[in-house]
Phi, psi and omega in degrees: 000157186269143179282150181309148179265124189235107182251103176279115179270121196247081186303330179190147169288331184303143177212131188278357177266153172229067181293130175322322187247015179253149180267357182300147173299163168310159165295143176110029166282158172309149175243143181299141169277170188284322181307323187288322171297328169304315171293334171299297178315309172306312177310303195283343173303326178268001186271114186287070171228140197257006185209140181204140165235123173282120169242128177281117182228197185194208009037200182249097191299327176300329174312336173287345158096170190291315177303311179309317185280328167308320196264317183279342171288315175293320174319309179282327182283317198275315188297322173267021189311321187290346167259016172041060183300140176228150190238161180216163165208152171242120188201146173284002177065013183289322176270021179294142180225158167297343177284323176292318187297322177290318178308316194277324178313325186288343177243005174054061167272118186270146189250142177239123175236189194234123181204118188263035177112191179310160187304325181300308184293310174311291188303339163299324175268329192246359176109151189286148183079005184289313183310307182302315180288334178285321181293330178293308186297334172305305179308318182279331175294319179295309176315322195261015179083012186271154180268119180236136179226157181246141168258135178266101182282129161272134183240170168295351180261299183301329182303335178288348169248026181323307183298313181304316186295326180279326175297325169301309190300319190280335184285322179284355187066018182268136169303137177257123170242141185257135169228121174277139174308131197246152163283151185251123175304338178279345187268134175291336186221056192309345177255009184304315179248354183297139177278122192294140172320314189281321172299323189284329181291311168308310178311298185311312176297318179295314186296327169301305172315313185295314181306319179280336183277354189230034179289124185103342172264328185209140170257123178258100198297327179305304183300321165313314175287327186280326186287318176309311172315308170298329190280306193270356181057034184205141187278152182243358175231165203296329184298329192246034189217165168265105183275356190293131171086352184244336181234135172220155172233130191255115177290174182301333177254026174082006175290146187251133183227169175297320176201165178301333185286357180260339197306135176101344186257102181307327183288356174260004189280135180257340182162185183225142182308319188301335186271353183051055186283150172283161182296334181303310187302314176303324191275348171263012172278160172323303189288333182293316189296323185291338180284312171298321168310327179287323183289325185280342181279328190287320182304315171302291181302324186261355192310335181260004183279135179283359175260003198303317195296323185260005184233314182055041174070003171097199180268141178296323171302312175303323183300323195264341176317321198257003181272314002253155171073010172253149178249104178238008185179171179272179169318116184304352177273014182298335176301305180298307180306319174292315179302316184288321186286322178298312185294327173293317176298309182310298183293324165309323181285318180297314187295325175303313186258005170266357179300130181301143168288148170283130178291140170283125179269207175300137180059034170079001183271145187294136184270176175301142179282144182286148179297142174267157185289124181303130173247160177290149180311145168248188184300324173313316193279345178286307189306299185312311194291319188280339184291340187269358186274000000 
């Protein structure tokens, strides 16, 4: 199976918020022109892919304004109709307006936003007033029919309040997607907010328990993804796949990078859409070769790991952040990934082999099985539930 082709469009690196663990720049950074979007379309017309997902990311993509999306979305949708484009956006929602919401709703653009839990916890990590500004934008988005889900960033500070944070998402009826605060190549103190791998692993096990205890009440997307990995023996989200050659990010000036997290760092530029590079040319750039080198490193370093097929060493950016920019190890969260994959695998095995045997009736034929004592749902139930969607 080929990995989905994913192009992240970064209209600007500017952002009006000042989240304490984020690397993004101040508001006022350059904004992508519609002409650059046209260049993206022309570049991709010669790329041999029949599907593509465009994610508008940042920085803060809403800073591009309503007119940008009124023009960019039809350019991409009509100009690349043969690729059956789908869209998504990651935004803090502060600059959401009815006009932008209408432009996005016309193309059914799902929204990912960020809330780190109750207002006090969110504002302590993301800045005073963040929560209220995001919830105001959320109200506008929902009123215009947009589907909004929230990412919750756990830091080494907020993880101590995991019960309160989970209860917040449960009470609000929000889908929960976890994001661990990560070290940054750009930061002078990269681990100030970063969640330690051991804490991350235990957090994932806690959320697995909560997802099972509250099945039908809340969706924990990470747990769904992780269970799917183990069940189908293949990664299903970008952290757990070989993203090389199937994922790219385009900065405001049309520069192409391996991922949005590299945007703005010249040493990771692979090419520019204006030059119409082939995928092979991009992967022959120094940044492309670095990504391929990570894949080769994983094949050797993780060869004996039973989770290699659906983990793939984790995220290459995470692996390079501590060094920085050199491949000397896999994703530091390997400890966390091993912890949760082992937990899911062990539970799945216990559930598969713990089913009570059928009692034998007359003439050696199986009789009707006695009703079993009702137990809480297990991992298999969660897997079946997701498979039916």
